[in-house]
Amino acid sequence: MPDIVVKTEDVVKEYRMGSNVLRALDGINIEIERGEYISLMGPSGSGKSTLFNMIGALDRPTEGQVYIDGQNMSNLSQRQIAAFRCHRVGYIFQSYNLLNVRTAHGNVTLPMIFAGIPDKQRNEKAEKLLDKVGLGDRMYHLPDELSGGQRQRVAIARALANDPSIILADEPTANLDTITGREIIDLIKQLNIEQGVTVISATHDLKMLDVSDRIVDIRDGLVERIRDRDEIEIQIGEVGGHE
Amino acid sequence: MHQHTRIEEQIDLPFLESLRISFQSLKIRFGRSIITTAGITLGIAFLVSVWTNNEIDLALQESGRSSTIANLEETSEQGISTKDIWLIIMSLIVCVVGIANSMLMAVTERFREIGTMKCLGALDGFVVRLFLLESGFQGFAGALIGALLGTLGAVALGLKDYGLDLFFYFPLLPATPEDAPMRIGVLLLILFGCILGMLLAVIGSSFPAWRAAKLPPAEAMRTEV
């Protein structure tokens, strides 16, 4: 039996805009296995970022359920949700979302502060993680002093701080040039393989295709199709030709 | 990797940790903090100067020495005039609105930061406490400077009006003279200014911070300022 880490059941999300109701998600059913690298793809406005927020407990669905590790997210208390975000998930965002008042090192220690890890231990771990993402020499720089690629590396190190079982990446390469984007994707893929972290990424970056195990195409708030890796292989040739 | 199925409860952070984070934030955002604090300083300085000026007038009128200006304008009138009351009320309003506004702005531009902290596992209460500490400190520092500046301003005006007599009859302490209106004294006024400034800063920032902390992180991070 496959080990399901994320499962959504008829997830609906509506946004109220004045008198209009925008249905961003129209009943999403997906299952994600532990250790998978999943890409949620779709044009902007398709609802992939909304789905991303639902899976990461960053927003509540209007209807339907999200299960993570078999746990129904809508049954969790505020404290449990905070602990969930702190320990189980690492978030990576398009615009990095680093705290500008904290150094790279300070950003990486923050989730560990929230987890109650002692000073010495968290400082050492932050150094180790920053080293791992290739920022050993820029640890004590503020985000403003780093390039986009370097900031995203800090965000990745921060996402790994509490050894999460899931990495959620929302368009992690959208603000980066092709080469830097490639490096970031490789880094995330490396973590996926080495540490067995489940990676769920909302993207419309075609470079993401060849590292993904499965691709979920989202269109108009619905799952249009789910493609497996071997189905994709053939198409990558075509994509490569276009780039 | 983790295989736990039970989701634990998030812990509370020690107070010292919150204090450390809030001071760090104030220090690195120093330029911005100064502007916010300056808003508080100005509001309180205005209020305290107007009020102290009034106290000085009362004290010296009572002592029988009226200012040259008071001589010209309203010699016969004893005590607080309607104009003075209006001036104090107006300065109070300016102070309240000014401080509330600068604190609101300072919090609103940090909605994304609030959302991000929640993604990393911050409890709503922690976010609110952080802003409470930051704004309380800013409010107190700003208001103290403002109150002192305001008093200095009023003293300077008093010196112009009354000369060195001012120092003989300076209304430092509260007084309840029999045939004149009660005075609260400059010391209490400074204290009042500090408390008011701090209170306004704390209310002005913790209310929007509380609202932002209640939002799901996705929504807080979406908020564009």
Coordinates of C-alpha atoms in Angstrom, one line a residue:
Chain A
M1 CA 0.0 0.0 0.0
P2 CA 1.4 3.3 -0.9
D3 CA 2.3 5.7 1.9
I4 CA 0.0 8.7 1.3
V5 CA 1.4 11.9 2.8
V6 CA -1.1 14.4 1.3
K7 CA -4.7 13.7 0.3
T8 CA -7.3 16.3 -0.7
E9 CA -11.0 15.5 -0.8
D10 CA -13.3 17.7 -3.0
V11 CA -11.4 20.8 -2.0
V12 CA -13.3 23.9 -2.9
K13 CA -12.0 27.5 -2.4
E14 CA -14.1 30.5 -3.1
Y15 CA -13.1 34.1 -2.8
R16 CA -15.6 36.8 -2.3
M17 CA -15.0 40.0 -4.3
G18 CA -17.7 42.4 -3.6
S19 CA -20.9 40.7 -4.8
N20 CA -18.9 38.3 -7.1
V21 CA -17.8 34.8 -5.9
L22 CA -14.6 33.6 -7.5
R23 CA -14.3 29.8 -7.4
A24 CA -10.6 29.3 -7.4
L25 CA -10.7 25.6 -6.7
D26 CA -13.7 23.6 -7.9
G27 CA -13.4 20.2 -6.1
I28 CA -9.8 19.0 -6.1
N29 CA -9.0 15.3 -5.4
I30 CA -5.3 14.3 -5.3
E31 CA -3.1 11.9 -3.4
I32 CA 0.6 12.5 -3.0
E33 CA 2.9 9.7 -1.9
R34 CA 5.8 10.1 0.6
G35 CA 9.0 11.0 -1.1
E36 CA 7.5 12.1 -4.4
Y37 CA 8.4 15.2 -6.3
I38 CA 5.2 16.6 -7.5
S39 CA 4.7 19.7 -9.7
L40 CA 1.4 21.5 -9.8
M41 CA 1.3 23.1 -13.2
G42 CA -1.1 25.5 -14.8
P43 CA -1.4 29.0 -16.2
S44 CA -1.7 31.9 -13.8
G45 CA -5.2 32.0 -12.4
S46 CA -5.6 28.3 -12.7
G47 CA -5.8 27.8 -8.9
K48 CA -2.4 26.1 -8.4
S49 CA -1.2 28.6 -5.9
T50 CA -4.5 28.4 -4.0
L51 CA -4.2 24.6 -3.9
F52 CA -0.6 25.1 -2.7
N53 CA -1.9 27.2 0.2
M54 CA -4.5 24.6 1.1
I55 CA -1.9 21.8 1.2
G56 CA 0.4 23.9 3.3
A57 CA -2.3 24.9 5.8
L58 CA -1.7 28.5 4.8
D59 CA -5.4 29.0 4.1
R60 CA -8.6 27.2 4.8
P61 CA -10.7 25.5 2.1
T62 CA -14.3 26.7 1.8
E63 CA -15.4 23.1 1.4
G64 CA -13.7 19.7 1.4
Q65 CA -10.9 18.2 3.5
V66 CA -7.1 18.2 3.4
Y67 CA -5.4 15.2 5.1
I68 CA -1.7 15.3 5.9
D69 CA -0.1 12.2 7.4
G70 CA -3.6 11.0 7.7
Q71 CA -4.5 13.9 9.9
N72 CA -7.6 16.0 8.9
M73 CA -6.3 19.6 8.9
S74 CA -9.6 21.2 9.6
N75 CA -9.7 19.4 13.0
L76 CA -6.5 20.9 14.2
S77 CA -6.3 23.6 16.9
Q78 CA -4.4 26.8 16.4
R79 CA -1.5 25.5 18.3
Q80 CA -1.4 22.3 16.4
I81 CA -1.5 24.2 13.1
A82 CA 1.4 26.3 14.2
A83 CA 3.3 23.2 15.2
F84 CA 2.5 21.6 11.9
R85 CA 3.8 24.6 10.0
C86 CA 6.9 24.7 12.2
H87 CA 7.9 21.0 12.1
R88 CA 6.2 19.2 9.2
V89 CA 6.5 21.6 6.3
G90 CA 9.2 23.8 4.8
Y91 CA 7.9 26.7 2.6
I92 CA 9.7 28.2 -0.3
F93 CA 8.1 31.2 -2.0
Q94 CA 8.5 33.0 -5.3
S95 CA 9.5 36.2 -3.6
Y96 CA 11.6 34.4 -1.0
N97 CA 9.8 36.0 1.9
L98 CA 12.9 36.3 4.0
L99 CA 12.7 38.6 7.0
N100 CA 14.7 41.6 6.0
V101 CA 15.6 42.5 9.5
R102 CA 17.4 39.2 10.1
T103 CA 20.6 38.0 8.5
A104 CA 20.7 34.8 6.4
H105 CA 21.7 33.0 9.6
G106 CA 19.0 34.7 11.6
N107 CA 16.4 33.7 9.0
V108 CA 17.4 30.0 9.2
T109 CA 17.4 30.0 13.0
L110 CA 13.9 31.5 13.3
P111 CA 11.9 28.3 12.8
M112 CA 14.2 26.6 15.2
I113 CA 13.5 29.4 17.8
F114 CA 9.8 28.7 17.3
A115 CA 10.5 25.0 17.8
G116 CA 12.2 25.7 21.1
I117 CA 15.6 24.4 20.1
P118 CA 18.5 25.7 22.3
D119 CA 20.8 28.5 21.2
K120 CA 23.9 26.6 20.5
Q121 CA 22.3 23.7 18.8
R122 CA 20.3 26.0 16.4
N123 CA 23.3 28.1 15.6
E124 CA 25.3 25.1 14.6
K125 CA 22.5 23.7 12.5
A126 CA 21.9 27.0 10.7
E127 CA 25.6 27.1 9.8
K128 CA 25.5 23.5 8.6
L129 CA 22.4 24.2 6.4
L130 CA 23.7 27.4 4.9
D131 CA 26.9 25.6 4.1
K132 CA 24.9 22.9 2.4
V133 CA 23.1 25.3 0.2
G134 CA 26.4 27.0 -0.7
L135 CA 26.2 30.1 1.4
G136 CA 28.8 29.3 3.9
D137 CA 30.6 32.6 3.3
R138 CA 27.6 34.9 3.3
M139 CA 25.9 33.7 6.5
Y140 CA 25.8 37.0 8.3
H141 CA 24.6 39.1 5.4
L142 CA 21.2 40.7 5.4
P143 CA 18.8 39.5 2.6
D144 CA 19.2 42.9 0.9
E145 CA 22.9 42.2 0.4
L146 CA 22.2 38.9 -1.4
S147 CA 21.3 38.1 -5.0
G148 CA 17.9 36.5 -5.9
G149 CA 19.5 33.1 -6.2
Q150 CA 21.3 33.4 -2.9
R151 CA 18.1 34.6 -1.2
Q152 CA 16.2 31.6 -2.5
R153 CA 19.0 29.4 -1.1
V154 CA 18.6 31.0 2.3
A155 CA 14.8 30.2 2.0
I156 CA 15.6 26.6 1.2
A157 CA 18.0 26.3 4.2
R158 CA 15.3 27.9 6.3
A159 CA 12.7 25.5 5.0
L160 CA 14.9 22.6 6.1
A161 CA 15.6 23.9 9.5
N162 CA 13.2 21.6 11.5
D163 CA 13.7 18.6 9.2
P164 CA 10.2 18.7 7.6
S165 CA 8.7 15.8 5.8
I166 CA 7.3 18.0 3.1
I167 CA 8.8 20.9 1.1
L168 CA 6.2 23.2 -0.4
A169 CA 7.6 25.4 -3.1
D170 CA 5.4 28.1 -4.7
E171 CA 7.0 29.1 -8.0
P172 CA 10.5 29.0 -6.5
T173 CA 12.1 29.9 -9.8
A174 CA 9.8 32.5 -11.2
N175 CA 11.9 35.5 -10.1
L176 CA 15.2 33.9 -11.2
D177 CA 17.1 33.8 -14.5
T178 CA 17.3 30.4 -16.3
I179 CA 20.7 29.3 -15.0
T180 CA 20.0 30.3 -11.4
G181 CA 16.6 28.7 -11.6
R182 CA 18.1 25.5 -12.8
E183 CA 20.5 25.5 -9.8
I184 CA 17.6 26.0 -7.4
I185 CA 15.7 23.2 -9.0
D186 CA 18.7 20.9 -8.8
L187 CA 19.2 21.8 -5.2
I188 CA 15.6 21.0 -4.3
K189 CA 15.8 17.7 -6.3
Q190 CA 19.0 16.8 -4.5
L191 CA 17.2 17.2 -1.1
N192 CA 14.3 15.2 -2.4
I193 CA 16.6 12.3 -3.3
E194 CA 19.1 12.5 -0.4
Q195 CA 16.6 13.1 2.4
G196 CA 13.5 11.6 1.0
V197 CA 11.6 14.8 1.5
T198 CA 8.3 15.0 -0.3
V199 CA 8.4 18.0 -2.7
I200 CA 5.3 19.7 -3.8
S201 CA 5.9 22.6 -6.1
A202 CA 3.5 25.0 -7.8
T203 CA 5.1 26.1 -11.0
H204 CA 4.9 27.0 -14.6
D205 CA 8.6 26.6 -15.2
L206 CA 9.1 23.9 -17.8
K207 CA 12.5 23.1 -16.3
M208 CA 10.7 21.6 -13.4
L209 CA 9.3 18.9 -15.7
D210 CA 12.2 16.6 -15.9
V211 CA 12.8 16.4 -12.1
S212 CA 9.2 15.7 -11.3
D213 CA 7.9 12.3 -10.5
R214 CA 4.4 13.4 -11.4
I215 CA 2.8 16.4 -12.8
V216 CA -0.6 17.6 -11.9
D217 CA -2.1 19.9 -14.4
I218 CA -4.5 22.3 -12.9
R219 CA -6.9 24.3 -15.1
D220 CA -9.9 26.4 -14.0
G221 CA -9.7 25.1 -10.5
L222 CA -9.8 21.4 -11.5
V223 CA -7.3 18.7 -12.0
E224 CA -7.1 18.4 -15.7
R225 CA -4.8 15.4 -15.8
I226 CA -2.0 13.8 -13.9
R227 CA 1.0 12.7 -15.8
D228 CA 3.7 10.2 -14.7
R229 CA 7.4 10.7 -15.2
D230 CA 7.7 8.2 -18.1
E231 CA 4.9 10.0 -19.9
I232 CA 6.7 13.2 -19.6
E233 CA 10.1 11.9 -20.8
I234 CA 8.9 12.0 -24.4
Q235 CA 7.7 15.5 -24.2
I236 CA 10.9 16.9 -22.6
G237 CA 12.6 16.4 -25.9
E238 CA 10.1 18.7 -27.4
V239 CA 10.4 21.2 -24.6
G240 CA 14.1 21.2 -24.9
G241 CA 13.8 22.0 -28.5
H242 CA 11.8 25.1 -27.8
E243 CA 14.1 26.5 -25.2
Chain B
M1 CA 12.2 11.5 7.8
H2 CA 9.4 11.9 10.2
Q3 CA 6.7 9.4 10.2
H4 CA 4.6 10.7 13.2
T5 CA 0.9 10.8 12.7
R6 CA 0.0 12.7 15.8
I7 CA 0.5 16.4 15.5
E8 CA 2.0 18.0 18.6
E9 CA 1.0 21.4 20.0
Q10 CA 3.2 24.4 19.4
I11 CA 5.1 25.6 22.4
D12 CA 5.1 29.2 23.8
L13 CA 8.4 31.1 23.5
P14 CA 10.1 32.3 26.6
F15 CA 9.6 36.1 27.2
L16 CA 13.3 36.8 26.9
E17 CA 13.3 35.4 23.4
S18 CA 10.5 37.7 22.3
L19 CA 12.3 40.6 23.9
R20 CA 15.4 39.7 22.0
I21 CA 13.6 39.4 18.6
S22 CA 11.7 42.7 19.1
F23 CA 14.9 44.7 20.0
Q24 CA 16.8 43.2 17.1
S25 CA 13.9 44.2 14.8
L26 CA 13.9 47.8 16.2
K27 CA 17.7 48.0 15.9
I28 CA 18.0 46.9 12.3
R29 CA 15.0 48.9 11.2
F30 CA 16.5 51.9 13.1
G31 CA 15.8 54.5 10.4
R32 CA 12.1 53.5 10.1
S33 CA 11.8 53.1 13.9
I34 CA 13.1 56.7 14.3
I35 CA 10.4 58.0 11.9
T36 CA 7.6 56.2 13.7
T37 CA 9.0 57.3 17.1
A38 CA 9.3 60.9 15.8
G39 CA 5.6 60.8 15.1
I40 CA 5.0 59.9 18.8
T41 CA 7.5 62.5 20.0
L42 CA 5.9 65.3 18.0
G43 CA 2.4 64.5 19.2
I44 CA 3.3 64.3 22.8
A45 CA 5.6 67.4 22.6
F46 CA 2.8 69.4 21.2
L47 CA 0.3 68.2 23.9
V48 CA 2.7 68.7 26.8
S49 CA 3.9 72.1 25.6
V50 CA 0.4 73.5 25.3
W51 CA -0.6 72.0 28.6
T52 CA 2.5 73.0 30.5
N53 CA 2.3 76.5 29.1
N54 CA -1.2 76.7 30.5
E55 CA -0.1 75.5 33.9
I56 CA 2.6 78.1 33.9
D57 CA 0.1 80.8 33.1
L58 CA -2.1 79.6 35.9
A59 CA 0.7 79.4 38.5
L60 CA 2.0 82.8 37.7
Q61 CA -1.4 84.4 37.6
E62 CA -2.1 83.0 41.0
S63 CA 1.2 84.4 42.3
G64 CA -0.1 87.8 41.1
R65 CA 2.3 88.2 38.3
S66 CA 0.6 88.3 35.0
S67 CA 2.4 88.2 31.7
T68 CA 2.6 91.2 29.5
I69 CA 0.6 89.3 26.9
A70 CA -2.0 88.2 29.4
N71 CA -2.2 91.8 30.5
L72 CA -3.1 93.0 27.1
E73 CA -5.6 90.2 26.3
E74 CA -7.4 88.9 29.2
T75 CA -6.3 90.5 32.4
S76 CA -9.6 90.2 34.1
E77 CA -10.1 86.5 33.3
Q78 CA -8.7 84.1 35.9
G79 CA -8.0 80.5 35.3
I80 CA -8.3 78.4 32.2
S81 CA -10.0 80.2 29.3
T82 CA -12.2 78.4 26.8
K83 CA -9.5 79.0 24.2
D84 CA -7.0 77.2 26.3
I85 CA -9.3 74.2 26.8
W86 CA -9.9 74.1 23.1
L87 CA -6.2 74.2 22.4
I88 CA -5.5 71.3 24.8
I89 CA -8.3 69.2 23.3
M90 CA -7.1 70.0 19.8
S91 CA -3.6 69.0 20.6
L92 CA -4.8 65.8 22.3
I93 CA -6.7 64.9 19.1
V94 CA -3.7 65.7 16.9
C95 CA -1.6 63.6 19.2
V96 CA -4.0 60.6 19.2
V97 CA -4.5 60.7 15.4
G98 CA -0.8 61.2 14.6
I99 CA 0.4 58.3 16.8
A100 CA -2.4 55.9 15.7
N101 CA -1.6 56.7 12.1
S102 CA 2.1 56.2 12.3
M103 CA 1.7 52.9 14.2
L104 CA -0.9 51.7 11.7
M105 CA 1.4 52.4 8.8
A106 CA 4.3 50.7 10.5
V107 CA 2.3 47.5 11.1
T108 CA 0.6 47.5 7.7
E109 CA 3.9 47.5 5.9
R110 CA 4.8 44.4 7.9
F111 CA 1.9 42.2 7.0
R112 CA 4.0 40.0 4.8
E113 CA 6.5 39.6 7.7
I114 CA 3.6 38.5 9.9
G115 CA 2.4 36.0 7.4
T116 CA 5.9 34.6 7.0
M117 CA 6.5 34.2 10.7
K118 CA 3.2 32.3 10.9
C119 CA 4.5 30.0 8.1
L120 CA 7.5 29.3 10.2
G121 CA 5.4 28.3 13.2
A122 CA 4.7 31.5 15.1
L123 CA 1.6 31.5 17.2
D124 CA -0.8 34.4 16.8
G125 CA -0.1 35.4 20.4
F126 CA 3.6 35.6 19.7
V127 CA 3.1 37.9 16.8
V128 CA 1.0 40.2 18.9
R129 CA 3.4 40.2 21.8
L130 CA 6.2 41.1 19.5
F131 CA 4.4 44.2 18.3
L132 CA 3.3 45.0 21.8
L133 CA 6.9 45.0 23.0
E134 CA 8.2 46.9 20.0
S135 CA 5.6 49.6 20.1
G136 CA 5.6 49.8 23.9
F137 CA 9.3 50.6 23.9
Q138 CA 9.0 53.0 20.9
G139 CA 6.0 54.7 22.5
F140 CA 7.7 55.2 25.8
A141 CA 11.0 56.4 24.3
G142 CA 9.2 58.7 21.9
A143 CA 6.8 60.1 24.5
L144 CA 9.5 60.7 27.1
I145 CA 11.6 62.7 24.6
G146 CA 8.4 64.5 23.4
A147 CA 7.3 65.3 26.9
L148 CA 10.7 66.7 27.8
L149 CA 10.9 68.7 24.5
G150 CA 7.4 70.0 25.2
T151 CA 8.3 71.1 28.7
L152 CA 11.4 72.8 27.4
G153 CA 9.3 74.6 24.8
A154 CA 6.8 75.8 27.4
V155 CA 9.6 76.9 29.7
A156 CA 11.1 78.9 26.9
L157 CA 7.8 80.6 26.2
G158 CA 7.3 81.2 30.0
L159 CA 10.7 82.8 30.2
K160 CA 9.7 85.2 27.4
D161 CA 6.5 86.1 29.2
Y162 CA 7.5 86.2 32.8
G163 CA 11.2 86.3 32.9
L164 CA 13.1 84.7 35.7
D165 CA 10.0 84.9 38.0
L166 CA 9.0 81.7 36.2
F167 CA 11.5 79.7 38.2
F168 CA 10.2 81.0 41.6
Y169 CA 6.7 80.0 40.8
F170 CA 7.3 77.0 38.5
P171 CA 4.3 74.6 38.8
L172 CA 6.3 71.5 39.2
L173 CA 4.0 69.8 41.7
P174 CA 0.2 69.5 41.8
A175 CA -1.6 72.3 43.6
T176 CA -5.1 73.1 44.7
P177 CA -5.3 76.8 45.5
E178 CA -8.5 78.0 47.1
D179 CA -9.5 80.7 44.8
A180 CA -7.9 79.4 41.6
P181 CA -8.4 76.3 39.4
M182 CA -6.5 73.2 40.3
R183 CA -3.2 72.4 38.7
I184 CA -1.8 69.0 38.1
G185 CA 1.8 70.1 37.9
V186 CA 4.5 69.6 35.3
L187 CA 5.9 66.4 36.7
L188 CA 2.6 64.7 36.5
L189 CA 2.1 66.1 33.0
I190 CA 5.3 64.6 31.8
L191 CA 4.3 61.3 33.4
F192 CA 0.9 61.6 31.8
G193 CA 2.4 62.3 28.4
C194 CA 4.7 59.3 28.6
I195 CA 1.8 56.9 29.6
L196 CA -0.4 58.4 26.9
G197 CA 2.2 58.1 24.2
M198 CA 3.0 54.5 25.2
L199 CA -0.6 53.5 25.4
L200 CA -1.5 55.0 22.1
A201 CA 1.5 53.4 20.4
V202 CA 0.6 50.0 21.9
I203 CA -3.1 50.3 20.9
G204 CA -2.3 51.7 17.5
S205 CA 0.1 48.8 16.7
S206 CA -1.3 45.8 18.5
F207 CA -4.8 46.2 17.1
P208 CA -3.7 45.9 13.5
A209 CA -1.1 43.3 14.5
W210 CA -3.7 41.3 16.1
R211 CA -5.9 41.5 13.0
A212 CA -3.0 40.5 10.8
A213 CA -2.1 37.6 13.1
K214 CA -5.6 36.2 12.9
L215 CA -5.5 36.1 9.1
P216 CA -4.4 32.8 7.5
P217 CA -0.8 33.4 6.4
A218 CA -1.7 33.2 2.7
E219 CA -3.9 36.2 3.1
A220 CA -1.5 38.2 5.2
M221 CA 1.2 37.6 2.7
R222 CA -1.1 38.6 -0.2
T223 CA -1.8 42.0 1.4
E224 CA -0.1 44.6 -0.7
V225 CA 0.6 48.0 0.8

